[in-house]
Amino acid sequence: GSSTITSDTWVFDTRTGALTRLTRGGGERPEWTPDGRSIVTVSSDSSTGLFVQSADGSGAARRYIDDRRPTWEVSIPRQNQGFLAVRLRAGGPRDIFIAPVDTPSALRPFVTSDADESAPSVSPDGRWLAYLSNESGRYEVYVREMPGDGPRVQVSTDGAVDPLWSPTGRELFYRANGKVMAARITWHDGAPSVQREELFDDVYGSNPNAHVTFTAMPDGNRFVFLQPTDGGSKCVVVLNWFDEVRRRMTAARGR
């Protein structure tokens, strides 16, 4: 016989240390809604789409987006404005679709090509999309403004994974060549300039074919990494790095 392995989403209360199971029967790659009251998850077989459920576990899960194409990831802006993004497969390579936050089922193609696009990360204000593409032959981080067809900015230069906006939206974090990086994009006369800084050694493990495996806490003081272990995975908290990000970026601008 065969067996199917599913993953479920759990909620950890940082104040009390309580760990509570939220989904049963499969719910992966969780994303908080902007009000902090609910969590959107991807069904384990990815073929039945996205579901949203109250973070306290009350009530039944309900469909978040009325779209049954294979869906793999979702990114929702923290400020409940602008656009959200999902990664789905519409018959060929993985592509990224976007929709207004207030009408998430109104998905439309945004980054579609013969290459593989993945790991969508929407800025807190819902204006910018960071994502991975292997169109160059390896995965690199790119940024585009939503929802228009403006210029695309290549952020990484030597291969990268796991793009993630900071809680303020001023920096974009990613992982490259054994380092956790921070980048800031500025514009001068319509031309982008990317300032990059190495933050610290990346010893936590990542997978370019999976969703982003670390996050930045809203308090601006901590990263949380998902680190593979022999028996599964564990969470690792890295403290007090956002002050260092701001210090390094300010110093770099003054050079």
Short mmCIF file of C-alpha atoms in Angstrom, two decimals, residues 6-241:
data_model
loop_
_atom_site.label_atom_id
_atom_site.label_comp_id
_atom_site.label_asym_id
_atom_site.label_seq_id
_atom_site.Cartn_x
_atom_site.Cartn_y
_atom_site.Cartn_z
CA THR A 6 0.86 15.71 5.21
CA SER A 7 2.03 18.72 7.17
CA ASP A 8 -0.07 20.88 9.44
CA THR A 9 0.18 24.43 10.74
CA TRP A 10 0.70 25.10 14.44
CA VAL A 11 0.53 28.40 16.32
CA PHE A 12 3.17 29.25 18.94
CA ASP A 13 2.33 31.93 21.52
CA THR A 14 5.58 33.79 22.25
CA ARG A 15 4.16 35.19 25.50
CA THR A 16 3.01 31.93 27.08
CA GLY A 17 5.02 29.32 25.20
CA ALA A 18 1.81 27.47 24.25
CA LEU A 19 1.93 25.48 20.99
CA THR A 20 -1.47 24.79 19.43
CA ARG A 21 -2.31 22.81 16.33
CA LEU A 22 -4.39 24.83 13.86
CA THR A 23 -5.00 22.59 10.84
CA ARG A 24 -5.78 18.90 10.66
CA GLY A 25 -5.33 16.79 7.57
CA GLY A 26 -2.92 19.15 5.85
CA GLY A 27 -2.20 22.86 5.91
CA GLU A 28 1.18 24.26 4.92
CA ARG A 29 3.11 27.49 4.29
CA PRO A 30 1.04 29.69 6.62
CA GLU A 31 0.60 33.41 6.08
CA TRP A 32 -1.02 35.76 8.61
CA THR A 33 -3.82 38.03 7.49
CA PRO A 34 -3.04 41.74 8.08
CA ASP A 35 -5.32 41.98 11.13
CA GLY A 36 -3.41 39.17 12.85
CA ARG A 37 -6.62 37.26 13.56
CA SER A 38 -6.53 34.59 10.86
CA ILE A 39 -4.04 32.43 9.00
CA VAL A 40 -4.06 31.44 5.34
CA THR A 41 -2.64 28.01 4.52
CA VAL A 42 -1.96 25.98 1.40
CA SER A 43 -3.65 22.59 1.21
CA SER A 44 -1.10 19.77 1.52
CA ASP A 45 -1.75 18.37 -1.94
CA SER A 46 -1.67 21.93 -3.36
CA SER A 47 -4.54 21.04 -5.71
CA THR A 48 -7.42 22.46 -3.72
CA GLY A 49 -6.05 25.94 -3.19
CA LEU A 50 -5.86 28.26 -0.20
CA PHE A 51 -7.90 28.24 3.01
CA VAL A 52 -8.22 30.74 5.84
CA GLN A 53 -8.98 29.96 9.46
CA SER A 54 -9.15 31.91 12.72
CA ALA A 55 -5.79 31.83 14.46
CA ASP A 56 -7.41 30.73 17.72
CA GLY A 57 -8.76 27.62 15.99
CA SER A 58 -12.41 28.61 16.31
CA GLY A 59 -14.72 27.96 13.38
CA ALA A 60 -14.12 25.93 10.25
CA ALA A 61 -11.58 26.72 7.59
CA ARG A 62 -13.04 28.39 4.53
CA ARG A 63 -11.73 28.89 1.03
CA TYR A 64 -9.62 32.05 0.75
CA ILE A 65 -9.35 32.23 -3.04
CA ASP A 66 -11.92 30.72 -5.36
CA ASP A 67 -9.35 29.15 -7.65
CA ARG A 68 -8.66 25.42 -7.76
CA ARG A 69 -5.49 25.47 -9.83
CA PRO A 70 -2.46 23.96 -8.05
CA THR A 71 -1.39 26.66 -5.60
CA TRP A 72 1.89 26.57 -3.71
CA GLU A 73 2.46 29.86 -1.90
CA VAL A 74 0.77 33.09 -0.89
CA SER A 75 2.16 36.43 0.30
CA ILE A 76 -0.13 39.07 1.82
CA PRO A 77 0.90 42.68 2.59
CA ARG A 78 0.96 43.56 6.28
CA GLN A 79 -0.82 46.89 5.78
CA ASN A 80 -3.93 45.38 4.15
CA GLN A 81 -3.58 47.45 1.01
CA GLY A 82 -2.25 47.02 -2.49
CA PHE A 83 -1.83 43.52 -3.89
CA LEU A 84 -1.24 39.99 -2.68
CA ALA A 85 0.63 37.37 -4.69
CA VAL A 86 0.36 33.60 -5.15
CA ARG A 87 2.56 31.08 -6.88
CA LEU A 88 0.61 28.57 -8.91
CA ARG A 89 1.04 26.23 -11.82
CA ALA A 90 -1.30 26.97 -14.71
CA GLY A 91 -0.17 24.15 -16.96
CA GLY A 92 3.54 24.91 -17.49
CA PRO A 93 6.28 26.25 -15.21
CA ARG A 94 5.40 27.83 -11.89
CA ASP A 95 4.20 31.43 -12.29
CA ILE A 96 3.15 34.29 -10.02
CA PHE A 97 -0.33 35.81 -10.08
CA ILE A 98 -1.54 38.86 -8.16
CA ALA A 99 -4.88 40.21 -6.94
CA PRO A 100 -6.10 43.23 -4.95
CA VAL A 101 -6.10 42.49 -1.23
CA ASP A 102 -9.83 43.19 -0.95
CA THR A 103 -10.72 40.83 -3.85
CA PRO A 104 -8.23 37.94 -3.58
CA SER A 105 -10.09 35.76 -6.08
CA ALA A 106 -9.51 38.32 -8.86
CA LEU A 107 -6.16 36.75 -9.75
CA ARG A 108 -4.34 37.79 -12.89
CA PRO A 109 -0.94 36.80 -14.29
CA PHE A 110 1.91 39.07 -13.26
CA VAL A 111 5.21 37.19 -13.65
CA THR A 112 4.82 34.45 -16.24
CA SER A 113 7.49 33.07 -18.53
CA ASP A 114 9.13 29.88 -19.71
CA ALA A 115 11.33 30.08 -16.61
CA ASP A 116 10.35 29.00 -13.12
CA GLU A 117 9.18 31.82 -10.83
CA SER A 118 8.69 31.19 -7.13
CA ALA A 119 8.98 32.52 -3.56
CA PRO A 120 6.77 35.62 -3.96
CA SER A 121 7.25 38.19 -1.20
CA VAL A 122 5.00 41.25 -1.14
CA SER A 123 6.24 44.43 0.55
CA PRO A 124 4.29 45.55 3.65
CA ASP A 125 2.54 48.31 1.67
CA GLY A 126 1.48 45.90 -1.09
CA ARG A 127 3.32 47.87 -3.76
CA TRP A 128 6.40 45.77 -4.55
CA LEU A 129 6.86 42.11 -5.35
CA ALA A 130 10.14 40.30 -4.74
CA TYR A 131 10.49 36.83 -6.22
CA LEU A 132 12.88 34.19 -7.56
CA SER A 133 13.39 33.32 -11.21
CA ASN A 134 15.81 30.89 -12.83
CA GLU A 135 15.62 32.53 -16.26
CA SER A 136 19.38 33.18 -16.20
CA GLY A 137 20.10 29.52 -15.54
CA ARG A 138 20.19 29.90 -11.76
CA TYR A 139 17.84 31.39 -9.20
CA GLU A 140 18.19 35.13 -8.63
CA VAL A 141 16.07 37.63 -6.66
CA TYR A 142 14.12 40.20 -8.66
CA VAL A 143 11.75 43.04 -7.69
CA ARG A 144 8.87 44.55 -9.65
CA GLU A 145 6.32 47.22 -8.80
CA MET A 146 2.71 46.05 -8.73
CA PRO A 147 0.45 46.02 -10.67
CA GLY A 148 2.03 47.70 -13.68
CA ASP A 149 4.58 46.66 -16.27
CA GLY A 150 7.39 48.87 -15.00
CA PRO A 151 11.08 47.93 -14.94
CA ARG A 152 12.26 44.81 -13.19
CA VAL A 153 15.18 45.16 -10.78
CA GLN A 154 17.67 42.33 -10.33
CA VAL A 155 18.67 42.37 -6.66
CA SER A 156 21.06 39.42 -6.33
CA THR A 157 24.02 38.85 -8.65
CA ASP A 158 25.53 35.45 -7.88
CA GLY A 159 22.59 33.14 -7.16
CA ALA A 160 20.14 33.52 -4.28
CA VAL A 161 17.03 32.15 -2.55
CA ASP A 162 14.42 33.19 -0.01
CA PRO A 163 13.55 36.87 -0.68
CA LEU A 164 11.82 38.46 2.31
CA TRP A 165 10.84 42.10 2.95
CA SER A 166 11.69 43.66 6.29
CA PRO A 167 8.72 44.72 8.47
CA THR A 168 9.28 48.35 7.41
CA GLY A 169 9.65 47.54 3.72
CA ARG A 170 12.88 49.54 3.50
CA GLU A 171 15.11 46.48 3.17
CA LEU A 172 14.83 43.19 1.31
CA PHE A 173 16.51 40.17 2.89
CA TYR A 174 17.67 37.12 0.97
CA ARG A 175 20.15 34.24 1.25
CA ALA A 176 23.16 33.88 -1.02
CA ASN A 177 26.49 32.05 -0.92
CA GLY A 178 26.23 31.08 2.73
CA LYS A 179 25.24 34.56 3.89
CA VAL A 180 22.04 36.31 4.93
CA MET A 181 21.94 39.53 2.91
CA ALA A 182 20.10 42.83 3.11
CA ALA A 183 19.44 45.01 0.06
CA ARG A 184 17.98 48.46 -0.33
CA ILE A 185 16.72 49.76 -3.68
CA THR A 186 16.79 53.48 -4.46
CA TRP A 187 15.86 55.29 -7.64
CA HIS A 188 17.73 58.15 -9.32
CA ASP A 189 16.21 59.71 -12.44
CA GLY A 190 14.23 56.54 -13.05
CA ALA A 191 17.24 54.21 -12.73
CA PRO A 192 17.47 51.74 -9.84
CA SER A 193 20.47 51.42 -7.55
CA VAL A 194 20.85 48.37 -5.29
CA GLN A 195 22.86 48.60 -2.08
CA ARG A 196 23.77 45.18 -0.64
CA GLU A 197 25.18 44.23 2.75
CA GLU A 198 26.18 40.89 4.27
CA LEU A 199 24.52 40.44 7.66
CA PHE A 200 25.73 37.11 9.06
CA ASP A 201 26.65 33.55 8.12
CA ASP A 202 23.72 31.44 6.98
CA VAL A 203 23.91 28.08 8.72
CA TYR A 204 20.18 27.32 8.74
CA GLY A 205 19.55 25.45 5.49
CA SER A 206 17.31 26.46 2.58
CA ASN A 207 15.73 24.98 -0.54
CA PRO A 208 15.23 26.95 -3.78
CA ASN A 209 12.32 24.68 -4.74
CA ALA A 210 10.40 25.39 -1.54
CA HIS A 211 8.81 28.41 0.05
CA VAL A 212 10.82 30.91 2.09
CA THR A 213 12.06 29.19 5.25
CA PHE A 214 12.70 32.18 7.50
CA THR A 215 10.77 35.24 8.60
CA ALA A 216 11.27 38.63 10.20
CA MET A 217 9.28 39.29 13.35
CA PRO A 218 7.14 42.46 13.33
CA ASP A 219 8.88 43.78 16.46
CA GLY A 220 11.98 44.49 14.39
CA ASN A 221 14.31 42.58 16.70
CA ARG A 222 14.29 38.95 15.57
CA PHE A 223 14.63 36.59 12.64
CA VAL A 224 13.13 33.11 12.92
CA PHE A 225 14.66 30.36 10.77
CA LEU A 226 13.36 26.89 9.99
CA GLN A 227 16.35 24.56 10.29
CA PRO A 228 16.27 20.95 9.04
CA THR A 229 17.18 18.26 11.56
CA ASP A 230 17.50 14.48 11.34
CA GLY A 231 14.04 14.10 12.81
CA GLY A 232 12.31 16.91 10.95
CA SER A 233 12.73 20.66 11.48
CA LYS A 234 13.24 23.11 14.33
CA CYS A 235 12.86 26.88 14.70
CA VAL A 236 15.90 29.03 15.44
CA VAL A 237 15.57 32.64 16.66
CA VAL A 238 18.27 35.18 15.78
CA LEU A 239 18.10 38.30 17.96
CA ASN A 240 18.77 42.02 17.54
CA TRP A 241 19.74 42.10 13.89
#
